[in-house]
């Protein structure tokens, strides 16, 4: 076994499954965004200038529940997750969402920000 082939299975094991653009459904996106914890993750990613690690988020849930929320966001097509070393990086799939559902993400984010301001959670 060559060194390159020895690392290939390890790299493949670290790859995460994401839906292709044409597999993303409105129902799964709306379901993912309906949870306050997941919506807060999406708001923070939208405000960030770059990808963020999972550990960057201060979520009011256990680590296993946090992992579940990130998986729902990834499997719905809202976020792209990639490993960089040991860190799992998260970024919004803004281009895909805009192509499929024009204006949806921006409208949801605007409404979420207005609600947070109204409730003093801004």
PDB file of C-alpha atoms in Angstrom:
ATOM      1  CA  UNK A   1       0.000   0.000   0.000  1.00  0.00           C
ATOM      2  CA  UNK A   2       1.421   3.370  -0.955  1.00  0.00           C
ATOM      3  CA  UNK A   3       1.322   6.292   1.474  1.00  0.00           C
ATOM      4  CA  UNK A   4      -1.199   8.147  -0.713  1.00  0.00           C
ATOM      5  CA  UNK A   5      -3.624   5.234  -0.837  1.00  0.00           C
ATOM      6  CA  UNK A   6      -3.247   4.725   2.912  1.00  0.00           C
ATOM      7  CA  UNK A   7      -4.644   8.212   3.560  1.00  0.00           C
ATOM      8  CA  UNK A   8      -7.417   8.098   0.958  1.00  0.00           C
ATOM      9  CA  UNK A   9      -9.869   6.047   3.067  1.00  0.00           C
ATOM     10  CA  UNK A  10      -9.299   8.317   6.059  1.00  0.00           C
ATOM     11  CA  UNK A  11     -10.010  11.403   3.944  1.00  0.00           C
ATOM     12  CA  UNK A  12     -13.130   9.792   2.484  1.00  0.00           C
ATOM     13  CA  UNK A  13     -14.350   8.880   5.962  1.00  0.00           C
ATOM     14  CA  UNK A  14     -14.166  12.573   6.923  1.00  0.00           C
ATOM     15  CA  UNK A  15     -16.288  13.719   3.976  1.00  0.00           C
ATOM     16  CA  UNK A  16     -19.818  14.743   4.902  1.00  0.00           C
ATOM     17  CA  UNK A  17     -22.882  14.067   2.760  1.00  0.00           C
ATOM     18  CA  UNK A  18     -24.701  17.113   1.415  1.00  0.00           C
ATOM     19  CA  UNK A  19     -27.745  17.250  -0.837  1.00  0.00           C
ATOM     20  CA  UNK A  20     -27.121  18.372  -4.392  1.00  0.00           C
ATOM     21  CA  UNK A  21     -28.751  21.686  -5.267  1.00  0.00           C
ATOM     22  CA  UNK A  22     -31.627  19.990  -7.082  1.00  0.00           C
ATOM     23  CA  UNK A  23     -32.291  17.758  -4.043  1.00  0.00           C
ATOM     24  CA  UNK A  24     -32.919  20.668  -1.654  1.00  0.00           C
ATOM     25  CA  UNK A  25     -36.616  21.034  -0.864  1.00  0.00           C
ATOM     26  CA  UNK A  26     -38.491  24.014   0.463  1.00  0.00           C
ATOM     27  CA  UNK A  27     -40.063  21.841   3.152  1.00  0.00           C
ATOM     28  CA  UNK A  28     -36.701  20.697   4.542  1.00  0.00           C
ATOM     29  CA  UNK A  29     -35.303  24.248   4.497  1.00  0.00           C
ATOM     30  CA  UNK A  30     -38.353  25.662   6.292  1.00  0.00           C
ATOM     31  CA  UNK A  31     -38.287  22.803   8.801  1.00  0.00           C
ATOM     32  CA  UNK A  32     -34.616  23.438   9.571  1.00  0.00           C
ATOM     33  CA  UNK A  33     -35.181  27.179   9.957  1.00  0.00           C
ATOM     34  CA  UNK A  34     -38.218  26.679  12.226  1.00  0.00           C
ATOM     35  CA  UNK A  35     -36.047  25.748  15.217  1.00  0.00           C
ATOM     36  CA  UNK A  36     -34.761  28.713  17.269  1.00  0.00           C
ATOM     37  CA  UNK A  37     -31.329  27.136  17.860  1.00  0.00           C
ATOM     38  CA  UNK A  38     -30.802  26.382  14.169  1.00  0.00           C
ATOM     39  CA  UNK A  39     -32.094  29.814  13.199  1.00  0.00           C
ATOM     40  CA  UNK A  40     -29.563  31.406  15.559  1.00  0.00           C
ATOM     41  CA  UNK A  41     -26.777  29.408  13.874  1.00  0.00           C
ATOM     42  CA  UNK A  42     -27.932  30.587  10.446  1.00  0.00           C
ATOM     43  CA  UNK A  43     -28.127  34.209  11.667  1.00  0.00           C
ATOM     44  CA  UNK A  44     -24.582  34.007  13.002  1.00  0.00           C
ATOM     45  CA  UNK A  45     -23.283  32.419   9.795  1.00  0.00           C
ATOM     46  CA  UNK A  46     -25.027  35.102   7.728  1.00  0.00           C
ATOM     47  CA  UNK A  47     -23.365  37.828   9.793  1.00  0.00           C
ATOM     48  CA  UNK A  48     -19.914  36.227   9.552  1.00  0.00           C
ATOM     49  CA  UNK A  49     -17.523  37.138   6.791  1.00  0.00           C
ATOM     50  CA  UNK A  50     -16.200  33.595   6.492  1.00  0.00           C
ATOM     51  CA  UNK A  51     -16.910  30.031   7.562  1.00  0.00           C
ATOM     52  CA  UNK A  52     -17.157  29.315  11.278  1.00  0.00           C
ATOM     53  CA  UNK A  53     -16.209  26.237  13.281  1.00  0.00           C
ATOM     54  CA  UNK A  54     -18.900  24.381  15.206  1.00  0.00           C
ATOM     55  CA  UNK A  55     -17.122  25.280  18.446  1.00  0.00           C
ATOM     56  CA  UNK A  56     -17.503  28.991  17.610  1.00  0.00           C
ATOM     57  CA  UNK A  57     -21.214  28.822  18.428  1.00  0.00           C
ATOM     58  CA  UNK A  58     -22.336  29.226  22.030  1.00  0.00           C
ATOM     59  CA  UNK A  59     -25.537  27.194  21.889  1.00  0.00           C
ATOM     60  CA  UNK A  60     -27.789  26.558  24.920  1.00  0.00           C
ATOM     61  CA  UNK A  61     -27.819  22.793  24.261  1.00  0.00           C
ATOM     62  CA  UNK A  62     -25.610  19.767  24.891  1.00  0.00           C
ATOM     63  CA  UNK A  63     -22.845  18.872  22.456  1.00  0.00           C
ATOM     64  CA  UNK A  64     -24.840  15.931  21.078  1.00  0.00           C
ATOM     65  CA  UNK A  65     -27.890  18.145  20.511  1.00  0.00           C
ATOM     66  CA  UNK A  66     -25.672  20.747  18.865  1.00  0.00           C
ATOM     67  CA  UNK A  67     -24.347  18.041  16.536  1.00  0.00           C
ATOM     68  CA  UNK A  68     -27.942  17.124  15.681  1.00  0.00           C
ATOM     69  CA  UNK A  69     -28.805  20.738  14.836  1.00  0.00           C
ATOM     70  CA  UNK A  70     -25.778  21.093  12.542  1.00  0.00           C
ATOM     71  CA  UNK A  71     -26.676  17.788  10.839  1.00  0.00           C
ATOM     72  CA  UNK A  72     -30.248  19.016  10.188  1.00  0.00           C
ATOM     73  CA  UNK A  73     -28.878  22.250   8.694  1.00  0.00           C
ATOM     74  CA  UNK A  74     -26.439  20.302   6.491  1.00  0.00           C
ATOM     75  CA  UNK A  75     -28.937  17.669   5.368  1.00  0.00           C
ATOM     76  CA  UNK A  76     -31.525  20.342   4.527  1.00  0.00           C
ATOM     77  CA  UNK A  77     -29.010  22.084   2.270  1.00  0.00           C
ATOM     78  CA  UNK A  78     -28.701  25.288   4.291  1.00  0.00           C
ATOM     79  CA  UNK A  79     -25.084  24.841   5.332  1.00  0.00           C
ATOM     80  CA  UNK A  80     -21.986  23.325   3.794  1.00  0.00           C
ATOM     81  CA  UNK A  81     -19.717  21.553   6.271  1.00  0.00           C
ATOM     82  CA  UNK A  82     -16.128  20.604   5.539  1.00  0.00           C
ATOM     83  CA  UNK A  83     -13.319  19.353   7.702  1.00  0.00           C
ATOM     84  CA  UNK A  84     -10.171  21.445   7.830  1.00  0.00           C
ATOM     85  CA  UNK A  85      -7.794  19.430   9.962  1.00  0.00           C
ATOM     86  CA  UNK A  86      -9.796  18.560  13.049  1.00  0.00           C
ATOM     87  CA  UNK A  87     -12.150  21.535  12.751  1.00  0.00           C
ATOM     88  CA  UNK A  88     -15.542  21.204  11.084  1.00  0.00           C
ATOM     89  CA  UNK A  89     -16.151  24.435   9.174  1.00  0.00           C
ATOM     90  CA  UNK A  90     -19.656  25.727   8.427  1.00  0.00           C
ATOM     91  CA  UNK A  91     -20.775  28.096   5.709  1.00  0.00           C
ATOM     92  CA  UNK A  92     -24.156  29.070   4.306  1.00  0.00           C
ATOM     93  CA  UNK A  93     -25.105  27.677   0.908  1.00  0.00           C
ATOM     94  CA  UNK A  94     -26.450  31.116   0.052  1.00  0.00           C
ATOM     95  CA  UNK A  95     -25.954  30.772  -3.713  1.00  0.00           C
ATOM     96  CA  UNK A  96     -27.847  27.467  -3.869  1.00  0.00           C
ATOM     97  CA  UNK A  97     -30.680  28.718  -1.676  1.00  0.00           C
ATOM     98  CA  UNK A  98     -31.014  31.948  -3.654  1.00  0.00           C
ATOM     99  CA  UNK A  99     -31.124  30.034  -6.955  1.00  0.00           C
ATOM    100  CA  UNK A 100     -33.849  27.708  -5.691  1.00  0.00           C
ATOM    101  CA  UNK A 101     -35.876  30.057  -3.475  1.00  0.00           C
ATOM    102  CA  UNK A 102     -35.110  33.670  -4.453  1.00  0.00           C
ATOM    103  CA  UNK A 103     -35.252  36.019  -1.486  1.00  0.00           C
ATOM    104  CA  UNK A 104     -36.243  33.347   1.044  1.00  0.00           C
ATOM    105  CA  UNK A 105     -33.086  33.323   3.146  1.00  0.00           C
ATOM    106  CA  UNK A 106     -32.807  37.118   3.237  1.00  0.00           C
ATOM    107  CA  UNK A 107     -36.499  37.438   4.174  1.00  0.00           C
ATOM    108  CA  UNK A 108     -36.196  34.891   6.971  1.00  0.00           C
ATOM    109  CA  UNK A 109     -33.022  36.531   8.287  1.00  0.00           C
ATOM    110  CA  UNK A 110     -34.598  39.977   8.182  1.00  0.00           C
ATOM    111  CA  UNK A 111     -37.676  38.725  10.042  1.00  0.00           C
ATOM    112  CA  UNK A 112     -35.511  36.917  12.610  1.00  0.00           C
ATOM    113  CA  UNK A 113     -33.425  40.041  13.190  1.00  0.00           C
ATOM    114  CA  UNK A 114     -36.545  42.203  13.605  1.00  0.00           C
ATOM    115  CA  UNK A 115     -37.972  39.700  16.076  1.00  0.00           C
ATOM    116  CA  UNK A 116     -34.706  39.579  18.038  1.00  0.00           C
ATOM    117  CA  UNK A 117     -34.653  43.377  18.221  1.00  0.00           C
ATOM    118  CA  UNK A 118     -38.307  43.484  19.300  1.00  0.00           C
ATOM    119  CA  UNK A 119     -37.664  40.921  22.039  1.00  0.00           C
ATOM    120  CA  UNK A 120     -34.411  42.532  23.144  1.00  0.00           C
ATOM    121  CA  UNK A 121     -32.347  39.565  22.000  1.00  0.00           C
ATOM    122  CA  UNK A 122     -30.584  41.479  19.195  1.00  0.00           C
TER     123      UNK A 122
END
